[in-house]
Amino acid sequence: MLKVFTCVLRRDLKLALRRRSDVLTTLFFFIVVVTLFPLGVGPEPELLRTMAPGVLWVSALLASMLALGRLFAPDFADGTLEQMLLSAEPLMLISCAKVLAHWLVSGLPLVLLAPLLGMQFGLPSSSVWVLCLTLLIGTPVLSLLGAIGAALTLGVRGGGVLVALLVLPLYIPVLIFGAGAVSAEASGMGAQAHFLLLGAMLAAAAALAPWAVASALRVALE
């Protein structure tokens, strides 16, 4: 099973590298959205520091949602997903590998870019590190929850809009506690409670989302 997981993961990463334009679109979207906010709001340092956690988290959420269309649709279009369903390996395992590849391509780069983008808002170093840790914990949750929406709308006309309607309500708690952790750290209250809640969300999503994705894929392919 580990060999199958590794093969699917490597395959999806290679395909993503061949479609660099799709990957760069997500990164440029994240950078442009975050960069435009200071230009539109003004150069007030205190205001920029206050709004920075929410701006970065909302931008990461939208960028992650933008990449959901590439999660299952290409394999569904060329019949690869149907062959995966007919294989002897559990579909949950294959789904986990595809979600992990999606996060490595569209989520991890956002985490790595966050410190640089946070500096333009004047965030102190302690808040920048808290921001990076919340994104490191929260973006996998976004990928797992987004995979459920992408699987449910697979092959449906206007699926991109339906995905947004399905996953946005599920994303809101992650957004609240992710941005709230940075604000709590900046105010001196500590972000431990927010980290614990984000960790609980990640554990719940990692346990339940692969099962939900596999079930949704079976329904879409029948």
mmCIF file of C-alpha atoms in Angstrom:
data_model
loop_
_atom_site.group_PDB
_atom_site.id
_atom_site.type_symbol
_atom_site.label_atom_id
_atom_site.label_comp_id
_atom_site.label_asym_id
_atom_site.label_seq_id
_atom_site.Cartn_x
_atom_site.Cartn_y
_atom_site.Cartn_z
ATOM 1 C CA MET A 1 0.000 0.000 0.000
ATOM 2 C CA LEU A 2 2.848 2.373 0.742
ATOM 3 C CA LYS A 3 4.293 1.678 -2.695
ATOM 4 C CA VAL A 4 0.977 2.545 -4.374
ATOM 5 C CA PHE A 5 0.694 5.705 -2.285
ATOM 6 C CA THR A 6 4.208 6.760 -3.298
ATOM 7 C CA CYS A 7 3.585 6.001 -6.979
ATOM 8 C CA VAL A 8 0.393 8.072 -7.103
ATOM 9 C CA LEU A 9 2.089 10.906 -5.227
ATOM 10 C CA ARG A 10 5.098 10.939 -7.558
ATOM 11 C CA ARG A 11 2.845 10.751 -10.621
ATOM 12 C CA ASP A 12 0.749 13.738 -9.562
ATOM 13 C CA LEU A 13 3.831 15.778 -8.677
ATOM 14 C CA LYS A 14 5.383 15.061 -12.081
ATOM 15 C CA LEU A 15 2.180 16.043 -13.851
ATOM 16 C CA ALA A 16 2.046 19.257 -11.828
ATOM 17 C CA LEU A 17 5.614 20.106 -12.802
ATOM 18 C CA ARG A 18 4.705 19.616 -16.462
ATOM 19 C CA ARG A 19 1.851 22.093 -16.032
ATOM 20 C CA ARG A 20 3.892 24.812 -14.388
ATOM 21 C CA SER A 21 1.553 27.529 -15.600
ATOM 22 C CA ASP A 22 -1.261 26.171 -13.412
ATOM 23 C CA VAL A 23 0.992 26.091 -10.356
ATOM 24 C CA LEU A 24 2.354 29.575 -11.008
ATOM 25 C CA THR A 25 -1.154 30.938 -11.470
ATOM 26 C CA THR A 26 -1.999 30.005 -7.888
ATOM 27 C CA LEU A 27 1.207 31.548 -6.539
ATOM 28 C CA PHE A 28 0.848 34.755 -8.537
ATOM 29 C CA PHE A 29 -2.775 35.077 -7.438
ATOM 30 C CA PHE A 30 -1.710 34.816 -3.803
ATOM 31 C CA ILE A 31 1.103 37.337 -4.227
ATOM 32 C CA VAL A 32 -0.962 39.843 -6.207
ATOM 33 C CA VAL A 33 -3.938 39.799 -3.834
ATOM 34 C CA VAL A 34 -1.748 40.239 -0.745
ATOM 35 C CA THR A 35 0.329 42.979 -2.390
ATOM 36 C CA LEU A 36 -2.650 45.019 -3.581
ATOM 37 C CA PHE A 37 -4.154 45.427 -0.115
ATOM 38 C CA PRO A 38 -1.452 47.791 1.243
ATOM 39 C CA LEU A 39 -1.674 49.829 -1.946
ATOM 40 C CA GLY A 40 -5.407 50.211 -1.594
ATOM 41 C CA VAL A 41 -5.607 50.773 2.157
ATOM 42 C CA GLY A 42 -2.694 53.170 2.568
ATOM 43 C CA PRO A 43 0.673 53.272 4.326
ATOM 44 C CA GLU A 44 -0.627 53.426 7.917
ATOM 45 C CA PRO A 45 1.645 50.896 9.746
ATOM 46 C CA GLU A 46 -0.702 50.089 12.616
ATOM 47 C CA LEU A 47 -3.635 49.458 10.298
ATOM 48 C CA LEU A 48 -1.538 47.197 8.060
ATOM 49 C CA ARG A 49 -0.318 45.146 11.030
ATOM 50 C CA THR A 50 -3.876 44.736 12.264
ATOM 51 C CA MET A 51 -5.286 43.553 8.962
ATOM 52 C CA ALA A 52 -2.293 41.437 7.889
ATOM 53 C CA PRO A 53 -3.400 38.062 9.382
ATOM 54 C CA GLY A 54 -6.853 38.273 7.804
ATOM 55 C CA VAL A 55 -5.527 39.422 4.428
ATOM 56 C CA LEU A 56 -2.918 36.668 4.216
ATOM 57 C CA TRP A 57 -5.318 33.973 5.342
ATOM 58 C CA VAL A 58 -8.127 35.034 3.003
ATOM 59 C CA SER A 59 -5.665 35.198 0.110
ATOM 60 C CA ALA A 60 -4.327 31.722 0.930
ATOM 61 C CA LEU A 61 -7.878 30.368 1.178
ATOM 62 C CA LEU A 62 -8.862 31.784 -2.222
ATOM 63 C CA ALA A 63 -5.611 30.599 -3.828
ATOM 64 C CA SER A 64 -6.159 27.106 -2.469
ATOM 65 C CA MET A 65 -9.712 27.094 -3.801
ATOM 66 C CA LEU A 66 -8.453 28.240 -7.189
ATOM 67 C CA ALA A 67 -6.361 25.063 -7.480
ATOM 68 C CA LEU A 68 -9.170 22.640 -6.619
ATOM 69 C CA GLY A 69 -10.207 22.258 -10.254
ATOM 70 C CA ARG A 70 -6.957 20.437 -11.024
ATOM 71 C CA LEU A 71 -7.360 17.878 -8.255
ATOM 72 C CA PHE A 72 -9.517 15.259 -9.994
ATOM 73 C CA ALA A 73 -10.788 16.806 -13.242
ATOM 74 C CA PRO A 74 -7.807 15.926 -15.520
ATOM 75 C CA ASP A 75 -7.832 12.274 -14.422
ATOM 76 C CA PHE A 76 -11.605 12.171 -14.787
ATOM 77 C CA ALA A 77 -11.413 13.559 -18.320
ATOM 78 C CA ASP A 78 -8.857 11.040 -19.627
ATOM 79 C CA GLY A 79 -10.282 7.977 -17.827
ATOM 80 C CA THR A 80 -7.394 7.538 -15.377
ATOM 81 C CA LEU A 81 -9.641 8.031 -12.381
ATOM 82 C CA GLU A 82 -11.924 5.231 -13.522
ATOM 83 C CA GLN A 83 -8.945 2.872 -13.785
ATOM 84 C CA MET A 84 -7.922 3.853 -10.259
ATOM 85 C CA LEU A 85 -11.408 2.998 -9.067
ATOM 86 C CA LEU A 86 -11.180 -0.440 -10.692
ATOM 87 C CA SER A 87 -7.781 -1.204 -9.165
ATOM 88 C CA ALA A 88 -7.379 -3.526 -6.212
ATOM 89 C CA GLU A 89 -5.964 -0.792 -4.004
ATOM 90 C CA PRO A 90 -8.268 1.182 -1.685
ATOM 91 C CA LEU A 91 -9.578 4.366 -3.271
ATOM 92 C CA MET A 92 -9.102 6.124 0.073
ATOM 93 C CA LEU A 93 -5.356 5.538 -0.198
ATOM 94 C CA ILE A 94 -5.247 6.924 -3.721
ATOM 95 C CA SER A 95 -7.320 9.926 -2.641
ATOM 96 C CA CYS A 96 -4.900 10.639 0.215
ATOM 97 C CA ALA A 97 -1.954 10.596 -2.180
ATOM 98 C CA LYS A 98 -3.679 12.971 -4.603
ATOM 99 C CA VAL A 99 -4.646 15.383 -1.821
ATOM 100 C CA LEU A 100 -1.097 15.360 -0.457
ATOM 101 C CA ALA A 101 0.278 16.100 -3.923
ATOM 102 C CA HIS A 102 -2.235 18.925 -4.285
ATOM 103 C CA TRP A 103 -1.101 20.435 -0.973
ATOM 104 C CA LEU A 104 2.600 20.112 -1.827
ATOM 105 C CA VAL A 105 2.005 21.983 -5.084
ATOM 106 C CA SER A 106 -0.576 24.593 -4.048
ATOM 107 C CA GLY A 107 -0.422 24.812 -0.247
ATOM 108 C CA LEU A 108 3.207 24.463 0.796
ATOM 109 C CA PRO A 109 4.446 27.256 -1.541
ATOM 110 C CA LEU A 110 1.975 29.627 0.123
ATOM 111 C CA VAL A 111 3.433 28.756 3.522
ATOM 112 C CA LEU A 112 6.949 29.427 2.253
ATOM 113 C CA LEU A 113 5.934 32.782 0.746
ATOM 114 C CA ALA A 114 4.048 33.944 3.848
ATOM 115 C CA PRO A 115 7.068 35.308 5.805
ATOM 116 C CA LEU A 116 8.140 37.540 2.940
ATOM 117 C CA LEU A 117 4.613 38.826 2.340
ATOM 118 C CA GLY A 118 4.031 39.306 6.060
ATOM 119 C CA MET A 119 7.046 41.587 6.296
ATOM 120 C CA GLN A 120 5.491 44.105 3.921
ATOM 121 C CA PHE A 121 2.703 44.572 6.460
ATOM 122 C CA GLY A 122 5.211 45.297 9.218
ATOM 123 C CA LEU A 123 4.486 42.147 11.220
ATOM 124 C CA PRO A 124 7.008 41.413 13.987
ATOM 125 C CA SER A 125 9.048 38.248 13.679
ATOM 126 C CA SER A 126 7.065 36.423 16.375
ATOM 127 C CA SER A 127 3.799 37.073 14.535
ATOM 128 C CA VAL A 128 5.343 36.007 11.224
ATOM 129 C CA TRP A 129 6.357 32.650 12.660
ATOM 130 C CA VAL A 130 2.906 32.134 14.176
ATOM 131 C CA LEU A 131 1.398 32.965 10.778
ATOM 132 C CA CYS A 132 3.614 30.398 9.070
ATOM 133 C CA LEU A 133 2.719 27.710 11.620
ATOM 134 C CA THR A 134 -1.000 28.367 11.294
ATOM 135 C CA LEU A 135 -0.748 28.154 7.511
ATOM 136 C CA LEU A 136 1.311 24.966 7.826
ATOM 137 C CA ILE A 137 -1.449 23.377 9.908
ATOM 138 C CA GLY A 138 -4.418 25.026 8.223
ATOM 139 C CA THR A 139 -3.661 24.690 4.521
ATOM 140 C CA PRO A 140 -3.766 20.853 4.631
ATOM 141 C CA VAL A 141 -7.234 21.177 6.160
ATOM 142 C CA LEU A 142 -8.224 23.412 3.245
ATOM 143 C CA SER A 143 -6.922 20.809 0.774
ATOM 144 C CA LEU A 144 -8.731 17.952 2.510
ATOM 145 C CA LEU A 145 -12.040 19.797 2.741
ATOM 146 C CA GLY A 146 -11.658 21.152 -0.775
ATOM 147 C CA ALA A 147 -11.100 17.633 -2.083
ATOM 148 C CA ILE A 148 -14.545 16.661 -0.815
ATOM 149 C CA GLY A 149 -16.134 19.509 -2.750
ATOM 150 C CA ALA A 150 -14.079 18.764 -5.859
ATOM 151 C CA ALA A 151 -15.135 15.106 -5.765
ATOM 152 C CA LEU A 152 -18.813 15.929 -5.212
ATOM 153 C CA THR A 153 -18.916 18.291 -8.206
ATOM 154 C CA LEU A 154 -16.809 16.132 -10.519
ATOM 155 C CA GLY A 155 -18.245 16.159 -14.030
ATOM 156 C CA VAL A 156 -20.966 18.653 -13.109
ATOM 157 C CA ARG A 157 -21.451 21.700 -15.330
ATOM 158 C CA GLY A 158 -20.456 24.840 -13.436
ATOM 159 C CA GLY A 159 -18.569 22.766 -10.911
ATOM 160 C CA GLY A 160 -16.227 25.614 -9.976
ATOM 161 C CA VAL A 161 -19.077 27.703 -8.586
ATOM 162 C CA LEU A 162 -20.571 24.708 -6.782
ATOM 163 C CA VAL A 163 -17.228 23.897 -5.172
ATOM 164 C CA ALA A 164 -17.045 27.416 -3.780
ATOM 165 C CA LEU A 165 -20.565 27.158 -2.369
ATOM 166 C CA LEU A 166 -19.812 23.791 -0.782
ATOM 167 C CA VAL A 167 -16.422 24.398 0.775
ATOM 168 C CA LEU A 168 -16.561 28.061 1.810
ATOM 169 C CA PRO A 169 -18.740 27.371 4.885
ATOM 170 C CA LEU A 170 -16.309 24.609 5.895
ATOM 171 C CA TYR A 171 -13.337 26.919 5.414
ATOM 172 C CA ILE A 172 -14.649 29.635 7.743
ATOM 173 C CA PRO A 173 -13.596 28.007 11.079
ATOM 174 C CA VAL A 174 -10.083 27.425 9.713
ATOM 175 C CA LEU A 175 -9.914 31.054 8.604
ATOM 176 C CA ILE A 176 -11.139 32.352 11.962
ATOM 177 C CA PHE A 177 -8.719 30.386 14.121
ATOM 178 C CA GLY A 178 -5.815 30.746 11.688
ATOM 179 C CA ALA A 179 -6.022 34.526 11.536
ATOM 180 C CA GLY A 180 -7.030 34.709 15.195
ATOM 181 C CA ALA A 181 -3.856 32.951 16.289
ATOM 182 C CA VAL A 182 -1.684 35.710 14.808
ATOM 183 C CA SER A 183 -3.835 38.437 16.346
ATOM 184 C CA ALA A 184 -3.779 36.726 19.742
ATOM 185 C CA GLU A 185 0.012 36.412 19.633
ATOM 186 C CA ALA A 186 0.379 40.074 18.662
ATOM 187 C CA SER A 187 -1.844 41.164 21.577
ATOM 188 C CA GLY A 188 0.138 39.073 24.083
ATOM 189 C CA MET A 189 -2.665 36.591 24.810
ATOM 190 C CA GLY A 190 -0.848 33.609 23.307
ATOM 191 C CA ALA A 191 -1.922 31.429 20.402
ATOM 192 C CA GLN A 192 -1.851 27.999 22.048
ATOM 193 C CA ALA A 193 -5.639 27.560 22.072
ATOM 194 C CA HIS A 194 -5.863 28.449 18.391
ATOM 195 C CA PHE A 195 -3.113 25.958 17.532
ATOM 196 C CA LEU A 196 -4.906 23.218 19.456
ATOM 197 C CA LEU A 197 -8.155 23.895 17.611
ATOM 198 C CA LEU A 198 -6.396 23.952 14.228
ATOM 199 C CA GLY A 199 -4.664 20.687 15.130
ATOM 200 C CA ALA A 200 -7.996 19.139 16.061
ATOM 201 C CA MET A 201 -9.455 20.246 12.724
ATOM 202 C CA LEU A 202 -6.493 18.735 10.892
ATOM 203 C CA ALA A 203 -6.837 15.430 12.764
ATOM 204 C CA ALA A 204 -10.571 15.263 12.078
ATOM 205 C CA ALA A 205 -10.142 16.170 8.410
ATOM 206 C CA ALA A 206 -7.310 13.659 7.925
ATOM 207 C CA ALA A 207 -9.453 10.905 9.452
ATOM 208 C CA LEU A 208 -12.770 11.634 7.740
ATOM 209 C CA ALA A 209 -12.044 13.479 4.492
ATOM 210 C CA PRO A 210 -10.390 10.564 2.592
ATOM 211 C CA TRP A 211 -13.432 8.391 3.267
ATOM 212 C CA ALA A 212 -15.786 11.158 2.102
ATOM 213 C CA VAL A 213 -13.674 11.809 -1.017
ATOM 214 C CA ALA A 214 -13.593 8.124 -1.949
ATOM 215 C CA SER A 215 -17.368 7.832 -1.542
ATOM 216 C CA ALA A 216 -17.973 10.957 -3.629
ATOM 217 C CA LEU A 217 -15.662 9.720 -6.384
ATOM 218 C CA ARG A 218 -17.510 6.406 -6.579
ATOM 219 C CA VAL A 219 -20.814 8.232 -6.936
ATOM 220 C CA ALA A 220 -19.391 10.532 -9.626
ATOM 221 C CA LEU A 221 -17.976 7.632 -11.646
ATOM 222 C CA GLU A 222 -21.059 5.426 -11.500
#
